[in-house]
Coordinates of C-alpha atoms in Angstrom, one line a residue:
M1 CA -14.2 14.3 -5.0
R2 CA -12.3 11.1 -6.6
V3 CA -9.3 9.9 -4.9
D4 CA -7.2 6.8 -6.1
F5 CA -5.6 5.3 -3.1
H6 CA -3.6 2.5 -5.0
T7 CA -1.3 4.1 -7.5
H8 CA 2.5 3.5 -7.9
Y9 CA 5.4 5.5 -8.6
I10 CA 9.2 4.9 -9.1
P11 CA 11.7 7.7 -9.8
R12 CA 12.8 8.2 -13.4
H13 CA 16.4 8.2 -12.1
F14 CA 16.4 4.9 -10.2
P15 CA 19.8 4.5 -8.2
D16 CA 21.7 1.7 -9.6
M17 CA 22.0 -0.4 -6.2
A18 CA 23.4 -3.3 -8.1
E19 CA 26.4 -1.5 -9.4
K20 CA 27.2 0.3 -6.3
Y21 CA 26.9 -2.8 -4.1
G22 CA 28.2 -5.4 -6.5
D23 CA 25.0 -7.5 -6.2
L24 CA 22.8 -8.3 -9.4
G25 CA 20.0 -9.2 -7.1
W26 CA 18.9 -5.6 -6.6
P27 CA 15.8 -4.3 -8.2
T28 CA 17.0 -2.2 -11.4
L29 CA 15.5 0.1 -14.1
L30 CA 16.5 0.1 -17.4
H31 CA 15.3 2.8 -19.9
T32 CA 14.8 1.6 -23.4
G33 CA 13.3 4.8 -24.9
L34 CA 12.4 8.3 -24.0
C35 CA 9.2 7.0 -22.5
Q36 CA 9.6 3.3 -21.8
A37 CA 11.7 1.4 -19.3
E38 CA 11.9 -2.3 -17.9
I39 CA 12.2 -3.3 -14.3
Y40 CA 14.5 -6.0 -13.4
N41 CA 14.4 -7.9 -10.2
A42 CA 16.8 -10.6 -8.9
G43 CA 18.4 -10.5 -12.4
K44 CA 15.3 -11.6 -14.0
H45 CA 12.6 -9.3 -16.0
Y46 CA 9.7 -8.0 -14.0
R47 CA 7.7 -5.6 -15.6
S48 CA 7.7 -3.0 -18.6
I49 CA 6.6 0.6 -17.8
D50 CA 6.3 3.8 -19.3
D51 CA 6.5 7.5 -18.2
R52 CA 3.2 7.2 -16.3
S53 CA 5.3 5.6 -13.5
W54 CA 7.5 8.6 -13.1
E55 CA 6.2 11.7 -14.8
P56 CA 3.7 13.8 -12.6
E57 CA 2.6 15.7 -15.6
R58 CA 1.6 12.6 -17.7
R59 CA -0.1 11.1 -14.6
I60 CA -2.0 14.3 -14.2
K61 CA -3.3 14.3 -17.7
D62 CA -4.8 10.7 -17.3
M63 CA -6.3 11.8 -14.0
D64 CA -8.0 14.6 -15.7
A65 CA -9.1 12.3 -18.4
E66 CA -10.5 9.9 -16.1
G67 CA -12.1 11.9 -13.5
V68 CA -9.5 11.3 -10.6
D69 CA -9.0 14.4 -8.4
I70 CA -6.2 13.1 -6.1
Q71 CA -3.6 10.1 -6.5
V72 CA -2.0 8.6 -3.7
L73 CA 1.7 7.6 -4.8
S74 CA 3.1 4.6 -3.1
P75 CA 6.4 2.8 -4.2
V76 CA 6.5 -0.1 -6.7
P77 CA 6.5 -2.9 -4.1
V78 CA 9.5 -5.0 -5.8
T79 CA 11.7 -1.9 -4.6
F80 CA 11.1 -2.9 -1.0
A81 CA 14.4 -5.0 -1.1
Y82 CA 13.9 -6.1 2.3
R83 CA 16.5 -8.9 1.5
F84 CA 19.4 -6.8 1.3
S85 CA 21.5 -4.9 4.0
A86 CA 19.1 -2.6 5.9
H87 CA 21.6 0.3 5.8
A88 CA 21.9 0.0 2.1
V89 CA 18.0 -0.3 1.8
L90 CA 17.8 2.9 4.1
E91 CA 19.7 4.8 1.3
L92 CA 17.5 3.4 -1.3
S93 CA 14.2 4.3 0.5
Q94 CA 15.4 7.9 1.5
Y95 CA 16.0 8.6 -2.3
Q96 CA 12.7 7.3 -3.4
N97 CA 10.8 9.0 -0.3
D98 CA 12.4 12.5 -1.3
E99 CA 11.5 11.5 -4.9
I100 CA 7.8 11.1 -4.0
A101 CA 7.8 14.3 -1.8
R102 CA 9.3 16.1 -4.8
A103 CA 6.4 14.6 -7.2
V104 CA 3.8 15.8 -4.5
R105 CA 5.5 19.5 -4.3
I106 CA 4.9 19.8 -8.3
A107 CA 1.2 19.3 -7.7
P108 CA 0.4 19.1 -4.1
E109 CA -3.5 19.9 -4.9
R110 CA -3.3 16.4 -6.7
F111 CA -0.9 14.0 -5.1
I112 CA -0.4 12.5 -1.8
G113 CA 2.6 10.4 -0.8
L114 CA 3.6 7.4 0.7
G115 CA 7.0 6.3 1.5
T116 CA 8.9 3.5 1.9
I117 CA 11.3 2.1 4.5
P118 CA 13.8 -0.6 5.5
L119 CA 11.5 -2.8 7.4
Q120 CA 14.2 -5.5 8.2
D121 CA 15.4 -3.2 11.0
P122 CA 12.7 -2.0 12.8
A123 CA 15.1 0.7 14.7
L124 CA 16.1 2.2 11.1
A125 CA 12.5 1.9 9.7
S126 CA 11.1 3.9 12.6
N127 CA 13.7 6.7 11.9
E128 CA 12.6 6.9 8.6
V129 CA 9.0 6.9 9.4
R130 CA 9.5 9.9 11.4
R131 CA 11.3 11.5 8.4
V132 CA 8.9 10.9 6.1
I133 CA 6.1 12.2 8.4
T134 CA 7.9 15.2 10.1
E135 CA 10.3 16.3 7.4
L136 CA 8.8 15.4 3.8
G137 CA 5.0 15.7 4.7
L138 CA 4.0 12.7 3.2
A139 CA 0.9 10.7 4.6
G140 CA 2.5 7.4 5.5
V141 CA 4.3 4.3 4.4
E142 CA 3.8 1.3 2.2
I143 CA 5.1 -1.9 3.6
G144 CA 5.2 -5.8 2.1
T145 CA 3.2 -8.2 3.5
A146 CA 6.3 -10.2 5.0
I147 CA 9.7 -9.7 5.6
E148 CA 12.0 -12.6 4.4
G149 CA 9.5 -15.1 5.8
K150 CA 8.5 -13.4 9.0
N151 CA 5.0 -12.1 9.3
L152 CA 4.0 -8.7 10.3
D153 CA 3.2 -9.9 14.1
D154 CA 7.0 -10.5 14.6
P155 CA 7.5 -9.2 18.0
A156 CA 10.6 -7.4 16.4
L157 CA 8.6 -5.1 14.8
E158 CA 7.0 -3.4 18.0
P159 CA 9.2 -0.4 18.1
F160 CA 8.0 0.3 14.1
W161 CA 4.2 0.0 15.3
Q162 CA 4.7 2.1 18.3
T163 CA 6.3 4.8 16.1
C164 CA 3.7 4.8 13.4
E165 CA 1.1 5.2 16.0
H166 CA 3.0 8.1 18.0
V167 CA 3.7 10.2 14.4
D168 CA 0.3 9.5 13.3
A169 CA 1.6 7.4 10.1
A170 CA -1.1 5.7 7.7
I171 CA 0.1 2.4 6.6
F172 CA -0.6 0.8 3.3
V173 CA 0.1 -3.0 3.0
H174 CA 0.9 -4.5 -0.3
P175 CA 2.5 -7.5 -1.3
A176 CA 5.9 -7.9 -3.1
A177 CA 7.0 -11.5 -2.4
V178 CA 4.9 -14.5 -1.9
L179 CA 5.2 -18.0 -0.2
A180 CA 6.2 -20.8 -2.6
P181 CA 6.6 -18.6 -5.9
E182 CA 7.5 -21.6 -7.7
R183 CA 3.8 -22.7 -7.5
T184 CA 2.6 -19.3 -9.1
S185 CA 5.1 -19.0 -11.8
K186 CA 2.8 -20.0 -14.6
Y187 CA -0.2 -18.2 -15.9
R188 CA 0.3 -15.0 -14.3
M189 CA -0.9 -16.7 -10.9
L190 CA 1.6 -14.2 -9.1
Y191 CA -0.9 -11.5 -9.5
S192 CA -4.2 -13.5 -9.4
V193 CA -3.4 -16.0 -6.6
G194 CA -0.1 -15.6 -5.1
Y195 CA -0.6 -11.8 -4.2
T196 CA -4.1 -12.2 -2.8
T197 CA -3.3 -15.1 -0.8
E198 CA 0.2 -13.5 0.6
T199 CA -2.1 -10.2 1.6
G200 CA -4.8 -12.7 3.4
I201 CA -2.0 -14.1 5.5
A202 CA -0.5 -10.7 6.4
A203 CA -4.0 -9.4 7.4
A204 CA -4.8 -12.5 9.5
A205 CA -1.4 -12.3 11.3
I206 CA -2.4 -8.8 12.3
V207 CA -5.8 -9.3 13.2
M208 CA -5.0 -12.6 15.4
S209 CA -2.1 -11.3 17.2
G210 CA -3.9 -8.5 18.9
L211 CA -1.8 -5.6 17.2
L212 CA -4.8 -3.5 17.1
D213 CA -5.5 -4.3 20.9
R214 CA -1.9 -2.9 21.7
H215 CA -2.0 0.0 19.2
P216 CA -5.6 0.9 18.8
K217 CA -4.7 4.3 16.7
L218 CA -3.0 2.5 14.1
R219 CA -4.3 3.1 10.7
I220 CA -3.8 0.1 8.3
C221 CA -5.1 -0.4 4.8
F222 CA -4.8 -3.5 2.7
A223 CA -4.2 -3.7 -1.0
H224 CA -6.4 -5.8 -3.3
S225 CA -9.2 -5.4 -0.9
G226 CA -7.2 -7.4 1.8
G227 CA -6.6 -10.3 -0.7
T228 CA -8.5 -13.6 0.8
F229 CA -8.6 -12.1 4.1
P230 CA -12.3 -11.0 4.2
W231 CA -13.7 -14.4 2.9
L232 CA -11.6 -16.2 5.3
L233 CA -13.5 -14.3 8.6
P234 CA -15.9 -17.1 9.2
R235 CA -13.1 -19.5 9.3
L236 CA -10.9 -17.3 11.3
D237 CA -13.7 -16.7 14.0
Q238 CA -14.5 -20.5 14.2
T239 CA -10.8 -21.0 14.9
W240 CA -10.7 -18.2 17.7
N241 CA -13.9 -19.7 19.2
V242 CA -12.6 -23.1 19.3
F243 CA -9.1 -22.6 20.4
D244 CA -8.0 -21.1 23.6
D245 CA -4.3 -20.6 22.3
V246 CA -5.7 -18.1 19.6
K247 CA -8.3 -16.8 21.8
A248 CA -5.5 -15.8 24.0
G249 CA -3.9 -13.6 21.3
T250 CA -6.7 -11.2 20.8
S251 CA -9.9 -10.1 23.2
R252 CA -11.9 -9.7 19.8
K253 CA -13.3 -12.1 17.2
P254 CA -11.3 -11.4 13.9
S255 CA -14.6 -10.5 12.4
E256 CA -14.7 -7.6 14.8
T257 CA -11.2 -6.5 14.4
A258 CA -11.5 -6.6 10.6
K259 CA -14.0 -3.8 10.8
L260 CA -11.1 -1.7 12.5
L261 CA -9.1 -2.2 9.3
T262 CA -9.2 -0.6 5.9
Y263 CA -9.2 -2.1 2.4
D264 CA -9.1 -0.9 -1.3
T265 CA -11.9 -1.8 -3.7
L266 CA -9.7 -3.4 -6.3
T267 CA -11.6 -6.8 -6.9
Y268 CA -12.9 -6.0 -10.3
D269 CA -16.3 -7.2 -9.4
T270 CA -19.5 -5.5 -7.7
N271 CA -20.7 -8.7 -6.0
N272 CA -17.1 -8.5 -4.3
V273 CA -17.4 -4.9 -3.2
S274 CA -21.0 -5.6 -2.1
F275 CA -19.7 -8.7 0.3
L276 CA -16.8 -6.2 1.5
I277 CA -19.3 -3.7 2.5
E278 CA -21.6 -6.4 4.3
R279 CA -18.6 -7.6 6.2
V280 CA -16.6 -4.5 7.1
G281 CA -18.8 -1.4 6.3
V282 CA -19.0 1.2 3.7
D283 CA -16.5 3.6 6.0
R284 CA -13.9 1.3 5.6
L285 CA -13.4 0.8 1.8
V286 CA -11.3 3.3 -0.3
M287 CA -11.2 3.1 -4.4
G288 CA -8.2 2.0 -5.7
T289 CA -6.9 0.9 -9.3
D290 CA -3.5 -0.2 -9.5
Y291 CA -2.4 2.8 -11.7
P292 CA -0.4 2.6 -14.1
F293 CA -0.2 -1.2 -14.2
P294 CA -1.9 -3.4 -16.8
L295 CA -4.3 -5.0 -14.3
R296 CA -5.5 -1.5 -13.2
E297 CA -9.4 -0.9 -12.8
I298 CA -10.3 1.3 -15.9
P299 CA -12.0 3.7 -15.6
P300 CA -11.4 4.3 -11.9
G301 CA -14.1 3.6 -9.6
V302 CA -16.1 1.9 -12.4
V303 CA -17.0 -1.2 -10.1
V304 CA -18.2 1.0 -7.1
N305 CA -20.3 3.1 -9.5
A306 CA -22.1 -0.1 -10.5
V307 CA -22.9 -1.2 -7.0
A308 CA -26.6 -0.6 -7.2
T309 CA -27.4 -0.6 -3.5
L310 CA -25.1 2.1 -2.5
R311 CA -26.8 5.7 -1.7
S312 CA -25.0 8.5 -3.3
E313 CA -23.3 9.5 -0.1
E314 CA -22.0 6.1 0.6
R315 CA -20.7 5.9 -2.9
E316 CA -19.0 9.3 -2.6
A317 CA -17.4 8.1 0.7
I318 CA -15.8 5.2 -1.1
L319 CA -14.7 7.2 -4.2
G320 CA -12.9 9.8 -2.1
S321 CA -13.8 11.1 1.4
N322 CA -13.1 7.9 3.2
A323 CA -9.2 8.0 1.8
L324 CA -8.7 11.5 2.8
R325 CA -10.2 10.6 6.4
F326 CA -7.8 7.5 6.6
L327 CA -4.9 9.7 5.3
H328 CA -5.8 12.6 7.7
R329 CA -6.0 14.7 5.0
S330 CA -9.3 17.0 5.3
G331 CA -8.8 18.5 1.5
T332 CA -6.3 19.8 -0.9
S333 CA -5.7 22.8 1.4
T334 CA -4.3 20.6 4.0
I335 CA -2.5 19.0 1.5
H336 CA -0.8 21.9 0.0
Q337 CA -0.1 23.2 3.8
L338 CA 1.8 20.0 4.6
T339 CA 3.8 20.0 1.5
E340 CA 4.6 23.8 1.6
E341 CA 6.0 23.1 5.0
S342 CA 7.9 20.3 4.2
K343 CA 9.7 22.3 1.4
P344 CA 13.7 22.6 2.0

């Protein structure tokens, strides 16, 4: 079984929120051909995409060619749109979530869906998480690393975490905005440095805040192997050891709590994957590629397959079964059952 945990999906007919609300800052999708489109954000060009981003049948062809059994579909992070009115973002989120559920229903044995939510309003976000799980049959939600400058340890988010724990929603943390974007605007450093730094901050905030002490049943996975976070664990441990105010936030050393989180393997390097295995364990890693974007790993799982020290059962776990376990999907029959039950 091969499960690509880290892929992105955007509806072909993405709503024109800029026209509806009179604000050109909204993310927009401009089709430039039958199979091509451009994403704009805040009035600037963000990314060129093609029909792999919205066409399930096209994705399945690639999956078959590359040996992927299941893709986990999550929104394009720029569409989180946390800076806009929460009620307007709820409308956009619900449209995207409905469309991801529709894609899953087309091929329930090949796709698992994650939704998006207006995280700037924890009450609205909590309601949509419930709908995503109980009505749409998706496995969880994808969220950003911060909400307009607020880290994920913000006390206002407690109702959201409580709801995720209560309805058993998996959480995929993926960066959308970064600190000091003006410093990563050249050399494509937004992708190489900005996103990984941002993800490291998000993971550290969750670990140091004691969130998993308060909500031990939460299932949280970080994109891009957790960014800088796994490599900073010795320094975080030392900070926890030295400063009482840091130790007051959590009963465990950061390196211990890190083993309660999950990480995709998108590091492009066998030494990095081996390091992650040593630091957090085989059972905490899931294969992810960033399909269908240019920086994706090709072919899926090539780095995991090249880690010589893995036993066959460990390799199989990272390539597939860990993801199904994390998402509480035992296999395609369970996926089919959930999506059948969620049909209108």
